[in-house]
PDB file of C-alpha atoms in Angstrom:
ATOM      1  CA  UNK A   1     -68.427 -91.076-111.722  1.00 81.00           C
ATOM      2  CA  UNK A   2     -65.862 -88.725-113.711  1.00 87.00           C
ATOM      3  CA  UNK A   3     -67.350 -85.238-113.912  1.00 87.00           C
ATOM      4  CA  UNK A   4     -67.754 -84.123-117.920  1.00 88.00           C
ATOM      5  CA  UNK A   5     -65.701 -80.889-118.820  1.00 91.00           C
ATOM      6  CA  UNK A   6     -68.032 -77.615-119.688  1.00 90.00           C
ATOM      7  CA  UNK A   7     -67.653 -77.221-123.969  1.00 92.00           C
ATOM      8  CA  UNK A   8     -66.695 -74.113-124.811  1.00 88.00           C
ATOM      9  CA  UNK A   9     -69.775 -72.600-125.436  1.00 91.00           C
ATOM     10  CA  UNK A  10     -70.884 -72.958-122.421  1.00 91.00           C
ATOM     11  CA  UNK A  11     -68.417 -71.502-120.804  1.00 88.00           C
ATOM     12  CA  UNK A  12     -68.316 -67.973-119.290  1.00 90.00           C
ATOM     13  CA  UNK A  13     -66.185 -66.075-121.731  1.00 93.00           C
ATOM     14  CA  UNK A  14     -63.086 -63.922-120.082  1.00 95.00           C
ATOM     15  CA  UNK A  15     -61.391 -60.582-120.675  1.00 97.00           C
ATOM     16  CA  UNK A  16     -58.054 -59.279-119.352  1.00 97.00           C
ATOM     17  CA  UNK A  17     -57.820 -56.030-117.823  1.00 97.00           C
ATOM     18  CA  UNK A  18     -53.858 -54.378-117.680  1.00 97.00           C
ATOM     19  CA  UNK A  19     -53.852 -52.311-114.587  1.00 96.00           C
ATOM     20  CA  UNK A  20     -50.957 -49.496-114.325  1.00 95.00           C
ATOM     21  CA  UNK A  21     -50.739 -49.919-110.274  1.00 94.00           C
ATOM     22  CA  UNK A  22     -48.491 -46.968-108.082  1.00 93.00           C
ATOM     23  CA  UNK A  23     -47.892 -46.916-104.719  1.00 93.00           C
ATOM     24  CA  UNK A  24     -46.625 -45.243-101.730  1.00 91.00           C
ATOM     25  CA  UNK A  25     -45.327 -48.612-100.732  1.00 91.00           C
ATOM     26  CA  UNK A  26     -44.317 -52.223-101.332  1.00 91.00           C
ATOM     27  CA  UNK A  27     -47.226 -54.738-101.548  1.00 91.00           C
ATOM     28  CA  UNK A  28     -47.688 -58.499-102.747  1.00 92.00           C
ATOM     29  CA  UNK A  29     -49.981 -59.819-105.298  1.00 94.00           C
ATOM     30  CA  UNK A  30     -52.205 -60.495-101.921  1.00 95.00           C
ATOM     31  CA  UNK A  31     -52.223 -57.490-100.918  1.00 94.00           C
ATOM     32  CA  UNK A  32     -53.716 -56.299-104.502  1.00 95.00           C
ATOM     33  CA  UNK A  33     -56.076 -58.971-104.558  1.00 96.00           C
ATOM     34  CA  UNK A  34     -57.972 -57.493-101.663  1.00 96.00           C
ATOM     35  CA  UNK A  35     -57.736 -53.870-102.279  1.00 95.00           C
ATOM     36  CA  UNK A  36     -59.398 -54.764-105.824  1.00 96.00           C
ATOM     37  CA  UNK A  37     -62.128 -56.970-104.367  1.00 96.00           C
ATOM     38  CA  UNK A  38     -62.687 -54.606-101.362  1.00 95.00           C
ATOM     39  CA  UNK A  39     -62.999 -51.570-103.881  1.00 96.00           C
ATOM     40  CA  UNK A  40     -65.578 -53.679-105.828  1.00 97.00           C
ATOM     41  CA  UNK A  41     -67.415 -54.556-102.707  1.00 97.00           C
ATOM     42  CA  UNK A  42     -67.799 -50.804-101.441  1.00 96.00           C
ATOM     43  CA  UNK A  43     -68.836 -49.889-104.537  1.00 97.00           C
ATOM     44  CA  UNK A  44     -71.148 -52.308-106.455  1.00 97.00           C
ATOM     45  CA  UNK A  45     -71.771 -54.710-103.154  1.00 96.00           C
ATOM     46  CA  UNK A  46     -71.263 -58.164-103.300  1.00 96.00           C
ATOM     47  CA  UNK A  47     -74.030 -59.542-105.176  1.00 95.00           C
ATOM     48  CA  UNK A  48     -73.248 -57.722-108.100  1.00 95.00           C
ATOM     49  CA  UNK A  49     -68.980 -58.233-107.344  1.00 96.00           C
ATOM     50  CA  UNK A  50     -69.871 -61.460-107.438  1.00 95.00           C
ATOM     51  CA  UNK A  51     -70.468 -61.956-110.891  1.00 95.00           C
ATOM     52  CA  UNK A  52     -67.352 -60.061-112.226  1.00 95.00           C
ATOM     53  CA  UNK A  53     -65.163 -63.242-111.798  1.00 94.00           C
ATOM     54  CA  UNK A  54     -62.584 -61.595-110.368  1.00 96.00           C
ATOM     55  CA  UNK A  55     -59.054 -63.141-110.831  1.00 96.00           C
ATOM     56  CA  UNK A  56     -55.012 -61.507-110.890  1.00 96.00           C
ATOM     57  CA  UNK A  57     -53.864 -63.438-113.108  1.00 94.00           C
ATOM     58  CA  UNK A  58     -50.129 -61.599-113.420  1.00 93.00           C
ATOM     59  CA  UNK A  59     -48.261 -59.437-110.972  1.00 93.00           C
ATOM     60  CA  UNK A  60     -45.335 -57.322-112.538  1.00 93.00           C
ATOM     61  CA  UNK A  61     -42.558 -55.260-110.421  1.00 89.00           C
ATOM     62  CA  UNK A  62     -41.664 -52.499-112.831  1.00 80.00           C
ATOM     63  CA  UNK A  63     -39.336 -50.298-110.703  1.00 77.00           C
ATOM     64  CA  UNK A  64     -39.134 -47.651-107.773  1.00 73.00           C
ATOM     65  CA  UNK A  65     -39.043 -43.849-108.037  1.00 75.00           C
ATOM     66  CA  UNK A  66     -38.283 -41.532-105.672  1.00 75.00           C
ATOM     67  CA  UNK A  67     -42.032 -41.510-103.555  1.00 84.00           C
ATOM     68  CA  UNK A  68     -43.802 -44.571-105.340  1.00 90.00           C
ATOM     69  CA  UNK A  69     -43.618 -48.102-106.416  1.00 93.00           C
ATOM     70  CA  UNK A  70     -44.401 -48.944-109.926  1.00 93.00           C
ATOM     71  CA  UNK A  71     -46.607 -52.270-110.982  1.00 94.00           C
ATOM     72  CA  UNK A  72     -48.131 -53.522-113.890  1.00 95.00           C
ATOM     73  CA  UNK A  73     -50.638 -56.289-113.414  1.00 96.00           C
ATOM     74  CA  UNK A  74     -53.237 -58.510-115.853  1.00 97.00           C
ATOM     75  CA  UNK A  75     -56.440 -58.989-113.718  1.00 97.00           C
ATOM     76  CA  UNK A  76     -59.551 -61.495-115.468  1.00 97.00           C
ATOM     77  CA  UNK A  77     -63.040 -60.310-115.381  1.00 96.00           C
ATOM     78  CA  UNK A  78     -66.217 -61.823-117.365  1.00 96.00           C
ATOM     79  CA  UNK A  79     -66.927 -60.209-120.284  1.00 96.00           C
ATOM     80  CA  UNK A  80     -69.842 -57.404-119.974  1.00 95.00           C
ATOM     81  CA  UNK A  81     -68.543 -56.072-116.785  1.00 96.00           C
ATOM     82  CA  UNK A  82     -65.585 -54.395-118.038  1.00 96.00           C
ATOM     83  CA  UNK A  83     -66.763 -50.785-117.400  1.00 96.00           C
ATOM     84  CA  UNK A  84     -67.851 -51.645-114.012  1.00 96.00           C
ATOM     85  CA  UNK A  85     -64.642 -53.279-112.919  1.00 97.00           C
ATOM     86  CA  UNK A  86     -62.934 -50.030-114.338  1.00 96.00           C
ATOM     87  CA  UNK A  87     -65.121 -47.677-112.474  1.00 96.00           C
ATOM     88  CA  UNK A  88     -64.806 -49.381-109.142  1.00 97.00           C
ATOM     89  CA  UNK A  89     -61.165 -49.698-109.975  1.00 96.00           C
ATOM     90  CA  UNK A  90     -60.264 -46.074-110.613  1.00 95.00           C
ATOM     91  CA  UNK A  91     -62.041 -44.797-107.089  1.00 95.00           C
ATOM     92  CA  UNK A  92     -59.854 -46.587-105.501  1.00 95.00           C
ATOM     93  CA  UNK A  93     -57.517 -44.123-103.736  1.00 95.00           C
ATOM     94  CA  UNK A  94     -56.260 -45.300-100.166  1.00 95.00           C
ATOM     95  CA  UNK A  95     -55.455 -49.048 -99.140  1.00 94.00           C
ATOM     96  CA  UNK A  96     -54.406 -49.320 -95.318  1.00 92.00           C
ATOM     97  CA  UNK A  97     -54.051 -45.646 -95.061  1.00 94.00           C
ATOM     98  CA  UNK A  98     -51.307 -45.530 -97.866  1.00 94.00           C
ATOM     99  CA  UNK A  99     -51.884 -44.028-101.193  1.00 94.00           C
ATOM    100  CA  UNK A 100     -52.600 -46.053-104.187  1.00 95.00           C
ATOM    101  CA  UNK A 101     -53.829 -45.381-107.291  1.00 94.00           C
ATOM    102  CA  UNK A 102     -54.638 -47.801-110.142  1.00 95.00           C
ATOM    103  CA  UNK A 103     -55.602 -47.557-113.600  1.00 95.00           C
ATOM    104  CA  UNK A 104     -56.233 -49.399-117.109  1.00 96.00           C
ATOM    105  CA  UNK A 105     -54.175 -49.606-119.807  1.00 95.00           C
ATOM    106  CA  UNK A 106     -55.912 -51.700-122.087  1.00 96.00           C
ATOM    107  CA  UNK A 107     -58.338 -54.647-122.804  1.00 96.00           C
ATOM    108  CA  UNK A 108     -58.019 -57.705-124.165  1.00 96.00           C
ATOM    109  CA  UNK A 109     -59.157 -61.477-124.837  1.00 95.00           C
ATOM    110  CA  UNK A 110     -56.265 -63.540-123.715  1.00 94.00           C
ATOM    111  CA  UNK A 111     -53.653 -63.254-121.231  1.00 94.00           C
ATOM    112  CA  UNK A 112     -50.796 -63.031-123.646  1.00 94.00           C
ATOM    113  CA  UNK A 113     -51.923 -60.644-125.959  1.00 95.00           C
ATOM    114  CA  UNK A 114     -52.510 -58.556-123.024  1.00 93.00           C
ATOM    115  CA  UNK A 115     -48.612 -59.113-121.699  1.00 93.00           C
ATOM    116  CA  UNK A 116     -47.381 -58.472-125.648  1.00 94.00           C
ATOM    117  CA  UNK A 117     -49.079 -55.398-126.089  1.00 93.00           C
ATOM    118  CA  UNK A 118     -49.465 -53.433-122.602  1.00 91.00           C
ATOM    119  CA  UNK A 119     -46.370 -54.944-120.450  1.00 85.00           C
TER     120      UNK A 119
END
């Protein structure tokens, strides 16, 4: 037996987050994947983590400075946790020892009008 597709409205409904990510060194998007879900953990547990629908959806190098590297990145949550995403997101400080800091740009309702008008 096929399994039916979800119609729209009963799906969860999605918004994009554009992070502004710097760092005191070079990471991959796996390395960003679990400093965001381990800063979301620590902060609002994992019951409540659980239901922010976490996703990176895009992973941008933007260039290196003298003491940091530079990333832009578009990262899903469900809509109505926004604000806590963004609070967890912006105590981040430290991931394996190293100094990170991330913040958001902007929010959005799809992935390319977050790339057109933040990236």
């Amino acid at each position: 037996m096929k399994l039916k597709v979800l119609p729209p409205t009963l799906r969860k409904n999605k918004r994009y987050l554009t992070l502004d990510i710097k760092s005191e060194v070079k990471h991959n998007k796996d390395d960003f994947v679990l400093a965001i879900w381990d800063s979301c953990i620590r902060f609002w547990g994992e019951q409540e983590t659980s239901n922010f629908d976490l996703w990176l959806m895009k992973l941008f190098y933007d260039d290196e400075s003298d003491d940091f590297y530079h990333y832009r990145a578009v990262l899903k949550c469900q809509r109505g946790y926004e604000e806590e995403v963004r609070a967890a997101l912006a105590l981040l400080t430290r991931y394996n020892n190293k100094k990170i800091n991330i913040t958001t740009i902007g929010l959005s309702g799809t992935i390319k009008s977050a790339v057109d008008k933040y990236i």
